[in-house]
Amino acid sequence: MIELCRIYDTLLGDAEHIYNPNLMDDQLILGIKGTLSVVELGVLKLRMQQGKEAKAKRGELYGSMITPGYQLDTEGNLVKDPNRRVQEIIELIFKMFGKLGSARKTHRWFHDNQVEVPVNKAVAGHFQLIWKYPSLCYLRDVINNPFYAGVYYYGRRANEIVMRDGMPHRRQANYLDPDKIKVFIRDHHAGYISWQTYEAQRAFEQYDRVDPANRLVAETLEKRWNEKLKALEYTRSELAHEQAQAKSITDQDKDNILALGKNFSPVWRDKACPMSLKKRLVRLLINEIVVDIDEQHQQLHFIIRWQGGCHSEFMLERPRSAAQAHKTDKADLEIIQAMAPKYDDMAIARVLASLGRTTGKGRKWSRRSVAYIRRRYGLGPCDPQALAGTTTLVQAAKQCGISDGSIKRLIDAKILSATQVAPYAPIEIKQEDLDSEIVQQHIQTLKRTGKLSIEGTIMDNQKSLFE
């Protein structure tokens, strides 16, 4: 920019001074200020990066999207998703992978059995959990992600610069080994699979893929596999020992549990009861939840089986997809389709608003929302000639010189023909019906007598049966 200002003899200014780029002293000052500005920005960026890495080393740095199967509770701790369905599906992925032995077979099993998995999807700038059939890449990411083994990591993939067509491009490199990752914290949170089982499976895959002819490599991998199996067995024995050492409840503990049962509702609704405690109570009280789908009535049949052997049943409406939940109501669509050929978007929106109708997203109808429905269903713009030869209620009253209430009475008495697409829509009256002889006779009688006698009125050209 400075060079361009020199060519066109343009001055530069900041909050303190005005500089001439063609003067050597001003060039020197601008250069020093530019260098200091670049250094300052670099220092700020470095400090922000250092703060980010420091938070990651504490295991507290999470992006805008957390891996499916986990959530942050109200205290900011990483816990398993309280949705039992999410937990069971994540566990099912590892179970089927361990049984089938490959991600491709696992992918085929999920599709053959029509089992959906939780996936993070960006909606309106925010990530939310949706259910869909898994892709092969998704299953590979879940199976190879140490996050599900209770590991917190940061910097698993480094950025690198590559040259393409003489231009530098930034891309992510391959996943690094655990010992090369910047932050790698084991037992950071509850895992869906133990780290030892994760490691044993990888060692088996490496051994299974080796060509039997290469005995030296096979022996090395077999030794590594055996070491991982020993570590897994040791972990299982430690777990069994801990379970055996678990204390049995005393009479006092039993009394406290029974007292909690009597006062469960106040404790559950108390604001001092943390969400983490509620989750523990739910896991202790509920054995399993069975959900069946009623396809005919689009309802979900829930059966909650409690630890004591009792069970509860209830029905809920089946959650609909966003396209179904936000779909325009059929009655509203019929009104729009009926009015679209004759009326503009604002007139249609006024009718829908007067009827108290709302859009599929629960918002008040507007010109823009009606225009979207018109484009969505290919209704096309309104035809200015569609109402040719037609007048409205107010226009008819003004034309005849009487009140619109009188015109309405003629319509209600079936003397004057009129149509209306929907309540609050304009009343359409054909000009030829308004100019008919019987309608004009009633109007003339009203003007002459000041009364509109619809029943029992004797017209001027009607002969009486009695003298």
Short mmCIF file of C-alpha atoms in Angstrom, two decimals:
data_model
loop_
_atom_site.label_atom_id
_atom_site.label_comp_id
_atom_site.label_asym_id
_atom_site.label_seq_id
_atom_site.Cartn_x
_atom_site.Cartn_y
_atom_site.Cartn_z
CA MET A 1 0.00 0.00 0.00
CA ILE A 2 2.87 2.35 0.79
CA GLU A 3 4.41 1.74 -2.64
CA LEU A 4 1.06 2.44 -4.30
CA CYS A 5 0.69 5.69 -2.35
CA ARG A 6 4.16 6.73 -3.48
CA ILE A 7 3.26 6.24 -7.13
CA TYR A 8 0.05 8.30 -6.89
CA ASP A 9 1.56 10.85 -4.47
CA THR A 10 -1.00 10.04 -1.74
CA LEU A 11 -0.59 10.88 1.94
CA LEU A 12 -1.08 8.35 4.73
CA GLY A 13 -2.40 9.20 8.18
CA ASP A 14 -3.06 7.61 11.56
CA ALA A 15 -4.41 8.92 14.87
CA GLU A 16 -1.25 10.98 15.55
CA HIS A 17 0.37 12.11 12.30
CA ILE A 18 0.14 12.40 8.53
CA TYR A 19 2.96 10.86 6.50
CA ASN A 20 4.29 11.43 2.99
CA PRO A 21 5.58 8.08 1.59
CA ASN A 22 7.87 9.98 -0.80
CA LEU A 23 9.90 11.41 2.12
CA MET A 24 12.69 9.20 3.45
CA ASP A 25 12.03 10.03 7.13
CA ASP A 26 8.33 9.26 6.80
CA GLN A 27 9.15 6.01 4.99
CA LEU A 28 11.38 4.98 7.90
CA ILE A 29 8.72 5.75 10.52
CA LEU A 30 6.03 3.88 8.56
CA GLY A 31 8.34 0.88 8.20
CA ILE A 32 9.12 0.79 11.93
CA LYS A 33 5.44 1.11 12.88
CA GLY A 34 4.50 -1.64 10.43
CA THR A 35 7.16 -3.95 11.85
CA LEU A 36 6.04 -3.28 15.43
CA SER A 37 2.42 -3.94 14.46
CA VAL A 38 3.32 -7.29 12.89
CA VAL A 39 5.36 -8.28 15.95
CA GLU A 40 2.53 -7.29 18.29
CA LEU A 41 0.03 -9.38 16.35
CA GLY A 42 2.45 -12.30 16.36
CA VAL A 43 2.90 -12.04 20.14
CA LEU A 44 -0.86 -11.91 20.71
CA LYS A 45 -1.37 -14.95 18.49
CA LEU A 46 1.41 -16.83 20.29
CA ARG A 47 -0.06 -16.03 23.71
CA MET A 48 -3.51 -17.17 22.60
CA GLN A 49 -2.05 -20.41 21.27
CA GLN A 50 -0.09 -20.97 24.50
CA GLY A 51 -3.25 -20.38 26.55
CA LYS A 52 -5.12 -22.85 24.36
CA GLU A 53 -2.43 -25.50 24.79
CA ALA A 54 -2.30 -24.89 28.55
CA LYS A 55 -6.04 -25.52 28.78
CA ALA A 56 -5.60 -28.65 26.67
CA LYS A 57 -2.89 -29.94 29.03
CA ARG A 58 -5.43 -29.68 31.85
CA GLY A 59 -7.85 -31.75 29.77
CA GLU A 60 -10.40 -28.90 29.66
CA LEU A 61 -10.26 -27.77 26.02
CA TYR A 62 -13.25 -28.86 23.96
CA GLY A 63 -14.25 -27.63 20.55
CA SER A 64 -17.71 -26.61 19.42
CA MET A 65 -18.49 -30.27 18.75
CA ILE A 66 -18.02 -33.09 21.29
CA THR A 67 -17.72 -36.67 20.08
CA PRO A 68 -21.12 -38.48 19.96
CA GLY A 69 -21.63 -40.45 23.16
CA TYR A 70 -20.40 -37.71 25.48
CA GLN A 71 -21.71 -34.44 26.94
CA LEU A 72 -20.62 -31.74 29.35
CA ASP A 73 -22.67 -31.61 32.55
CA THR A 74 -23.65 -28.43 34.36
CA GLU A 75 -20.32 -28.44 36.23
CA GLY A 76 -18.29 -28.65 33.00
CA ASN A 77 -17.26 -32.28 33.48
CA LEU A 78 -17.16 -34.68 30.54
CA VAL A 79 -19.65 -37.51 31.11
CA LYS A 80 -21.35 -40.14 29.02
CA ASP A 81 -24.47 -39.02 27.19
CA PRO A 82 -27.42 -39.60 29.59
CA ASN A 83 -29.41 -40.93 26.63
CA ARG A 84 -29.23 -44.69 27.11
CA ARG A 85 -29.91 -45.24 23.42
CA VAL A 86 -26.76 -43.30 22.50
CA GLN A 87 -24.67 -45.28 24.98
CA GLU A 88 -26.00 -48.62 23.80
CA ILE A 89 -25.34 -47.83 20.12
CA ILE A 90 -21.73 -46.76 20.79
CA GLU A 91 -21.18 -49.93 22.82
CA LEU A 92 -22.80 -51.94 20.03
CA ILE A 93 -20.30 -50.55 17.49
CA PHE A 94 -17.33 -51.87 19.50
CA LYS A 95 -19.13 -55.14 20.25
CA MET A 96 -19.88 -55.87 16.58
CA PHE A 97 -16.40 -54.78 15.50
CA GLY A 98 -14.86 -57.18 18.01
CA LYS A 99 -17.17 -59.94 16.79
CA LEU A 100 -16.88 -59.37 13.03
CA GLY A 101 -13.24 -58.26 12.98
CA SER A 102 -13.42 -55.44 10.39
CA ALA A 103 -14.98 -52.03 9.97
CA ARG A 104 -16.43 -52.95 6.55
CA LYS A 105 -18.29 -55.98 7.94
CA THR A 106 -19.51 -53.86 10.85
CA HIS A 107 -20.74 -51.24 8.37
CA ARG A 108 -22.63 -53.89 6.40
CA TRP A 109 -24.19 -55.33 9.60
CA PHE A 110 -25.57 -51.94 10.70
CA HIS A 111 -27.14 -51.33 7.27
CA ASP A 112 -28.51 -54.86 6.93
CA ASN A 113 -30.18 -54.61 10.35
CA GLN A 114 -31.30 -50.99 9.79
CA VAL A 115 -29.60 -49.70 12.94
CA GLU A 116 -29.06 -45.95 13.09
CA VAL A 117 -26.19 -44.27 14.94
CA PRO A 118 -25.83 -40.82 16.59
CA VAL A 119 -24.04 -38.28 14.40
CA ASN A 120 -23.19 -34.61 15.02
CA LYS A 121 -24.63 -32.34 12.34
CA ALA A 122 -24.38 -28.56 11.96
CA VAL A 123 -27.82 -26.94 11.94
CA ALA A 124 -28.11 -23.13 11.83
CA GLY A 125 -24.54 -22.71 13.07
CA HIS A 126 -24.92 -25.15 15.97
CA PHE A 127 -24.18 -28.86 16.27
CA GLN A 128 -26.98 -31.19 17.26
CA LEU A 129 -27.29 -34.96 17.49
CA ILE A 130 -29.20 -36.70 14.69
CA TRP A 131 -29.76 -40.36 13.86
CA LYS A 132 -28.78 -41.88 10.51
CA TYR A 133 -27.25 -44.99 9.02
CA PRO A 134 -23.46 -44.98 9.59
CA SER A 135 -20.93 -44.43 6.85
CA LEU A 136 -17.77 -46.51 6.67
CA CYS A 137 -15.66 -43.44 7.55
CA TYR A 138 -17.82 -42.79 10.62
CA LEU A 139 -17.31 -46.33 11.95
CA ARG A 140 -13.57 -46.17 11.33
CA ASP A 141 -13.36 -42.85 13.19
CA VAL A 142 -15.24 -44.29 16.17
CA ILE A 143 -13.22 -47.51 16.29
CA ASN A 144 -9.85 -45.73 15.97
CA ASN A 145 -10.70 -42.79 18.25
CA PRO A 146 -8.87 -43.06 21.62
CA PHE A 147 -11.48 -40.68 23.08
CA TYR A 148 -13.81 -43.68 23.49
CA ALA A 149 -11.12 -45.42 25.56
CA GLY A 150 -11.24 -42.65 28.17
CA VAL A 151 -8.27 -40.77 26.64
CA TYR A 152 -8.12 -37.01 26.25
CA TYR A 153 -5.85 -35.90 23.44
CA TYR A 154 -4.86 -32.71 21.68
CA GLY A 155 -2.76 -32.33 18.55
CA ARG A 156 -3.43 -35.81 17.21
CA ARG A 157 -3.05 -34.58 13.64
CA ALA A 158 -0.39 -32.01 12.74
CA ASN A 159 -0.74 -29.44 9.97
CA GLU A 160 1.71 -29.48 7.09
CA ILE A 161 2.36 -27.33 4.03
CA VAL A 162 2.47 -28.99 0.60
CA MET A 163 3.07 -27.47 -2.83
CA ARG A 164 0.45 -27.91 -5.55
CA ASP A 165 0.99 -26.32 -8.95
CA GLY A 166 3.64 -24.09 -7.44
CA MET A 167 1.29 -22.82 -4.70
CA PRO A 168 1.49 -23.69 -0.96
CA HIS A 169 -1.53 -25.49 0.55
CA ARG A 170 -2.19 -26.38 4.18
CA ARG A 171 -3.47 -29.86 5.00
CA GLN A 172 -3.72 -32.23 7.96
CA ALA A 173 -1.14 -35.01 8.21
CA ASN A 174 -1.84 -38.60 9.26
CA TYR A 175 -2.71 -39.47 12.86
CA LEU A 176 0.31 -39.47 15.19
CA ASP A 177 1.30 -42.26 17.56
CA PRO A 178 0.27 -41.75 21.21
CA ASP A 179 3.84 -41.00 22.32
CA LYS A 180 4.10 -38.19 19.73
CA ILE A 181 0.82 -36.41 20.48
CA LYS A 182 1.15 -33.08 22.31
CA VAL A 183 -1.42 -33.93 25.00
CA PHE A 184 -2.36 -37.53 25.78
CA ILE A 185 -4.17 -38.10 29.13
CA ARG A 186 -5.36 -41.60 29.95
CA ASP A 187 -8.29 -42.29 32.31
CA HIS A 188 -9.49 -38.74 31.74
CA HIS A 189 -13.15 -39.73 31.56
CA ALA A 190 -15.36 -42.80 31.50
CA GLY A 191 -14.69 -44.84 28.38
CA TYR A 192 -16.81 -47.17 26.30
CA ILE A 193 -13.85 -49.51 25.97
CA SER A 194 -10.67 -49.89 28.04
CA TRP A 195 -7.35 -48.69 26.67
CA GLN A 196 -5.86 -52.16 27.12
CA THR A 197 -8.65 -53.69 24.99
CA TYR A 198 -8.08 -50.97 22.40
CA GLU A 199 -4.35 -51.79 22.26
CA ALA A 200 -4.93 -55.61 22.23
CA GLN A 201 -7.24 -55.31 19.24
CA ARG A 202 -4.73 -53.22 17.31
CA ALA A 203 -1.94 -55.67 18.05
CA PHE A 204 -4.13 -58.53 16.82
CA GLU A 205 -4.98 -56.65 13.61
CA GLN A 206 -1.30 -56.03 12.91
CA TYR A 207 -0.48 -59.71 13.53
CA ASP A 208 -3.42 -60.93 11.47
CA ARG A 209 -2.40 -58.83 8.45
CA VAL A 210 1.21 -60.04 8.34
CA ASP A 211 2.26 -62.41 5.61
CA PRO A 212 3.01 -65.80 7.29
CA ALA A 213 6.12 -66.05 5.11
CA ASN A 214 7.66 -63.13 6.99
CA ARG A 215 8.37 -65.06 10.21
CA LEU A 216 10.56 -62.45 11.86
CA VAL A 217 7.87 -59.77 11.67
CA ALA A 218 5.18 -62.26 12.67
CA GLU A 219 7.12 -63.36 15.73
CA THR A 220 7.60 -59.79 16.86
CA LEU A 221 3.94 -58.95 16.43
CA GLU A 222 2.88 -62.18 18.11
CA LYS A 223 5.02 -61.28 21.11
CA ARG A 224 3.45 -57.82 21.24
CA TRP A 225 -0.01 -59.34 20.96
CA ASN A 226 0.70 -61.73 23.86
CA GLU A 227 1.93 -58.83 25.99
CA LYS A 228 -1.27 -56.90 25.35
CA LEU A 229 -3.37 -59.96 26.17
CA LYS A 230 -1.48 -60.35 29.45
CA ALA A 231 -2.09 -56.70 30.27
CA LEU A 232 -5.79 -57.16 29.48
CA GLU A 233 -6.00 -60.22 31.71
CA TYR A 234 -4.25 -58.36 34.51
CA THR A 235 -6.74 -55.51 34.22
CA ARG A 236 -9.64 -57.94 34.39
CA SER A 237 -8.22 -59.60 37.50
CA GLU A 238 -7.74 -56.21 39.14
CA LEU A 239 -11.35 -55.34 38.34
CA ALA A 240 -12.57 -58.62 39.82
CA HIS A 241 -10.49 -57.97 42.97
CA GLU A 242 -11.95 -54.48 43.37
CA GLN A 243 -15.46 -55.82 42.94
CA ALA A 244 -14.80 -58.50 45.57
CA GLN A 245 -13.55 -55.84 48.01
CA ALA A 246 -16.70 -53.76 47.60
CA LYS A 247 -18.39 -53.16 50.94
CA SER A 248 -21.84 -54.58 51.58
CA ILE A 249 -24.48 -52.17 52.83
CA THR A 250 -25.15 -51.92 56.56
CA ASP A 251 -28.49 -51.61 58.31
CA GLN A 252 -27.94 -47.88 58.58
CA ASP A 253 -27.27 -47.66 54.82
CA LYS A 254 -30.45 -49.63 54.19
CA ASP A 255 -32.48 -47.24 56.38
CA ASN A 256 -31.01 -44.26 54.54
CA ILE A 257 -31.94 -45.78 51.16
CA LEU A 258 -35.51 -46.45 52.33
CA ALA A 259 -35.76 -42.88 53.65
CA LEU A 260 -34.58 -41.61 50.27
CA GLY A 261 -37.33 -43.62 48.59
CA LYS A 262 -39.98 -41.93 50.74
CA ASN A 263 -38.59 -38.46 50.01
CA PHE A 264 -37.40 -39.10 46.47
CA SER A 265 -39.63 -36.51 44.78
CA PRO A 266 -38.53 -33.52 46.95
CA VAL A 267 -34.87 -34.52 46.61
CA TRP A 268 -35.16 -34.87 42.83
CA ARG A 269 -36.82 -31.47 42.42
CA ASP A 270 -34.53 -29.67 44.85
CA LYS A 271 -32.32 -27.11 43.10
CA ALA A 272 -29.37 -28.18 45.25
CA CYS A 273 -29.47 -31.69 43.74
CA PRO A 274 -26.77 -31.70 41.00
CA MET A 275 -27.37 -33.27 37.61
CA SER A 276 -24.48 -35.70 38.16
CA LEU A 277 -26.28 -37.14 41.21
CA LYS A 278 -29.52 -37.47 39.24
CA LYS A 279 -27.69 -39.43 36.54
CA ARG A 280 -26.23 -41.80 39.15
CA LEU A 281 -29.69 -42.32 40.66
CA VAL A 282 -31.16 -43.12 37.24
CA ARG A 283 -28.42 -45.68 36.53
CA LEU A 284 -28.98 -47.30 39.92
CA LEU A 285 -32.78 -47.47 39.69
CA ILE A 286 -33.34 -48.41 36.04
CA ASN A 287 -32.34 -51.81 34.73
CA GLU A 288 -33.21 -51.19 31.07
CA ILE A 289 -35.56 -49.27 28.82
CA VAL A 290 -37.27 -51.07 25.94
CA VAL A 291 -38.72 -48.99 23.12
CA ASP A 292 -41.04 -50.34 20.43
CA ILE A 293 -42.31 -48.38 17.43
CA ASP A 294 -46.01 -48.38 16.51
CA GLU A 295 -45.74 -47.71 12.78
CA GLN A 296 -49.50 -47.42 12.29
CA HIS A 297 -50.04 -44.65 14.86
CA GLN A 298 -46.47 -43.28 14.70
CA GLN A 299 -45.98 -43.65 18.44
CA LEU A 300 -43.20 -44.98 20.68
CA HIS A 301 -44.10 -47.59 23.30
CA PHE A 302 -41.75 -47.30 26.29
CA ILE A 303 -41.25 -49.99 28.93
CA ILE A 304 -39.04 -49.01 31.88
CA ARG A 305 -37.81 -52.04 33.82
CA TRP A 306 -36.76 -51.07 37.33
CA GLN A 307 -34.11 -52.83 39.37
CA GLY A 308 -36.71 -54.22 41.79
CA GLY A 309 -38.52 -56.14 39.04
CA CYS A 310 -41.42 -53.72 38.46
CA HIS A 311 -41.94 -51.96 35.18
CA SER A 312 -43.73 -48.88 33.85
CA GLU A 313 -45.30 -48.33 30.44
CA PHE A 314 -46.24 -45.18 28.54
CA MET A 315 -46.68 -43.95 24.97
CA LEU A 316 -45.08 -40.94 23.29
CA GLU A 317 -45.51 -39.45 19.86
CA ARG A 318 -42.70 -40.58 17.59
CA PRO A 319 -40.21 -37.74 16.96
CA ARG A 320 -40.50 -36.49 13.43
CA SER A 321 -37.71 -35.36 11.18
CA ALA A 322 -37.11 -31.65 10.70
CA ALA A 323 -38.79 -31.80 7.29
CA GLN A 324 -41.91 -33.39 8.79
CA ALA A 325 -41.97 -31.35 12.00
CA HIS A 326 -41.69 -28.05 10.12
CA LYS A 327 -44.00 -29.00 7.28
CA THR A 328 -46.73 -26.54 6.38
CA ASP A 329 -50.15 -27.58 7.66
CA LYS A 330 -52.39 -29.08 5.00
CA ALA A 331 -55.22 -26.59 5.71
CA ASP A 332 -52.83 -23.63 5.32
CA LEU A 333 -51.48 -25.06 2.09
CA GLU A 334 -55.00 -25.44 0.69
CA ILE A 335 -55.77 -21.78 1.47
CA ILE A 336 -52.55 -20.63 -0.20
CA GLN A 337 -53.19 -22.79 -3.27
CA ALA A 338 -56.75 -21.46 -3.57
CA MET A 339 -55.79 -17.78 -3.20
CA ALA A 340 -52.46 -17.84 -5.09
CA PRO A 341 -53.88 -17.40 -8.63
CA LYS A 342 -55.81 -14.24 -7.65
CA TYR A 343 -54.09 -12.58 -4.69
CA ASP A 344 -50.57 -11.47 -3.82
CA ASP A 345 -48.47 -12.80 -0.94
CA MET A 346 -49.38 -9.99 1.48
CA ALA A 347 -53.12 -10.54 1.06
CA ILE A 348 -52.71 -14.28 1.67
CA ALA A 349 -50.55 -13.63 4.75
CA ARG A 350 -53.23 -11.31 6.20
CA VAL A 351 -55.89 -14.01 5.84
CA LEU A 352 -53.71 -16.68 7.50
CA ALA A 353 -52.76 -14.29 10.32
CA SER A 354 -56.43 -13.40 10.90
CA LEU A 355 -57.24 -17.09 11.19
CA GLY A 356 -54.51 -17.42 13.85
CA ARG A 357 -52.51 -19.82 11.71
CA THR A 358 -48.72 -20.19 11.97
CA THR A 359 -45.97 -21.61 9.77
CA GLY A 360 -44.44 -25.05 10.20
CA LYS A 361 -41.86 -23.49 12.55
CA GLY A 362 -44.56 -21.83 14.68
CA ARG A 363 -44.00 -18.30 13.34
CA LYS A 364 -46.57 -15.79 12.19
CA TRP A 365 -47.30 -15.88 8.47
CA SER A 366 -45.64 -13.05 6.51
CA ARG A 367 -45.24 -12.03 2.90
CA ARG A 368 -41.85 -13.73 2.77
CA SER A 369 -43.09 -17.06 4.18
CA VAL A 370 -46.03 -17.13 1.74
CA ALA A 371 -43.64 -16.34 -1.13
CA TYR A 372 -41.46 -19.31 -0.07
CA ILE A 373 -44.47 -21.68 -0.17
CA ARG A 374 -45.44 -20.27 -3.57
CA ARG A 375 -41.96 -21.07 -4.93
CA ARG A 376 -41.74 -24.39 -3.07
CA TYR A 377 -44.90 -25.76 -4.68
CA GLY A 378 -44.51 -23.98 -8.02
CA LEU A 379 -47.71 -21.93 -7.71
CA GLY A 380 -46.41 -18.99 -9.73
CA PRO A 381 -47.33 -15.31 -9.33
CA CYS A 382 -50.91 -14.08 -9.17
CA ASP A 383 -52.67 -13.07 -12.40
CA PRO A 384 -53.83 -9.41 -12.41
CA GLN A 385 -56.66 -10.36 -14.81
CA ALA A 386 -57.94 -13.17 -12.58
CA LEU A 387 -60.30 -10.76 -10.76
CA ALA A 388 -61.46 -8.95 -13.89
CA GLY A 389 -65.24 -8.46 -13.80
CA THR A 390 -65.24 -9.10 -10.04
CA THR A 391 -65.75 -6.63 -7.19
CA THR A 392 -65.32 -6.87 -3.44
CA LEU A 393 -67.87 -6.27 -0.69
CA VAL A 394 -66.64 -2.76 0.06
CA GLN A 395 -66.40 -1.86 -3.62
CA ALA A 396 -69.92 -3.15 -4.29
CA ALA A 397 -71.34 -1.11 -1.39
CA LYS A 398 -69.59 2.03 -2.63
CA GLN A 399 -70.73 1.43 -6.20
CA CYS A 400 -74.39 0.95 -5.18
CA GLY A 401 -74.38 3.75 -2.62
CA ILE A 402 -75.46 1.57 0.32
CA SER A 403 -73.68 0.09 3.34
CA ASP A 404 -71.59 -3.04 3.13
CA GLY A 405 -73.86 -4.54 5.80
CA SER A 406 -76.79 -4.33 3.38
CA ILE A 407 -74.75 -6.05 0.69
CA LYS A 408 -73.87 -8.75 3.23
CA ARG A 409 -77.57 -9.28 4.03
CA LEU A 410 -78.35 -9.74 0.35
CA ILE A 411 -75.57 -12.33 0.16
CA ASP A 412 -76.78 -14.17 3.27
CA ALA A 413 -80.31 -14.28 1.85
CA LYS A 414 -78.97 -15.93 -1.34
CA ILE A 415 -80.27 -13.00 -3.40
CA LEU A 416 -76.76 -11.88 -4.40
CA SER A 417 -74.26 -14.57 -5.35
CA ALA A 418 -70.77 -14.28 -3.86
CA THR A 419 -67.77 -16.50 -3.17
CA GLN A 420 -65.07 -16.50 -0.50
CA VAL A 421 -61.96 -18.73 -0.55
CA ALA A 422 -61.61 -18.81 3.25
CA PRO A 423 -62.85 -16.88 6.30
CA TYR A 424 -61.39 -13.36 6.36
CA ALA A 425 -60.55 -13.64 2.65
CA PRO A 426 -62.02 -10.99 0.31
CA ILE A 427 -65.65 -11.65 -0.70
CA GLU A 428 -65.79 -11.88 -4.49
CA ILE A 429 -68.92 -10.61 -6.28
CA LYS A 430 -69.33 -10.81 -10.02
CA GLN A 431 -70.35 -7.55 -11.61
CA GLU A 432 -73.09 -9.22 -13.64
CA ASP A 433 -74.67 -10.61 -10.45
CA LEU A 434 -74.53 -7.20 -8.81
CA ASP A 435 -76.20 -5.64 -11.88
CA SER A 436 -78.96 -8.26 -12.00
CA GLU A 437 -82.57 -7.04 -11.97
CA ILE A 438 -83.61 -8.60 -8.65
CA VAL A 439 -80.60 -7.21 -6.80
CA GLN A 440 -81.10 -3.73 -8.21
CA GLN A 441 -84.82 -3.80 -7.25
CA HIS A 442 -83.88 -4.55 -3.63
CA ILE A 443 -81.31 -1.75 -3.68
CA GLN A 444 -83.82 0.75 -5.11
CA THR A 445 -86.42 -0.25 -2.52
CA LEU A 446 -83.81 0.28 0.22
CA LYS A 447 -82.97 3.74 -1.10
CA ARG A 448 -86.64 4.69 -1.42
CA THR A 449 -87.96 3.35 1.87
CA GLY A 450 -84.79 3.21 3.96
CA LYS A 451 -85.51 -0.43 4.74
CA LEU A 452 -84.22 -3.64 3.25
CA SER A 453 -87.15 -6.03 3.60
CA ILE A 454 -85.90 -9.29 2.18
CA GLU A 455 -88.76 -11.54 3.27
CA GLY A 456 -92.25 -10.56 2.09
CA THR A 457 -91.09 -7.69 -0.12
CA ILE A 458 -93.46 -6.89 -3.05
CA MET A 459 -91.54 -5.92 -6.14
CA ASP A 460 -92.83 -3.18 -8.45
CA ASN A 461 -93.37 -5.58 -11.37
CA GLN A 462 -94.93 -8.36 -9.26
CA LYS A 463 -98.72 -8.77 -9.30
CA SER A 464 -100.46 -9.37 -6.00
CA LEU A 465 -102.63 -12.45 -5.50
CA PHE A 466 -105.01 -10.43 -3.29
CA GLU A 467 -106.73 -7.06 -3.94
#
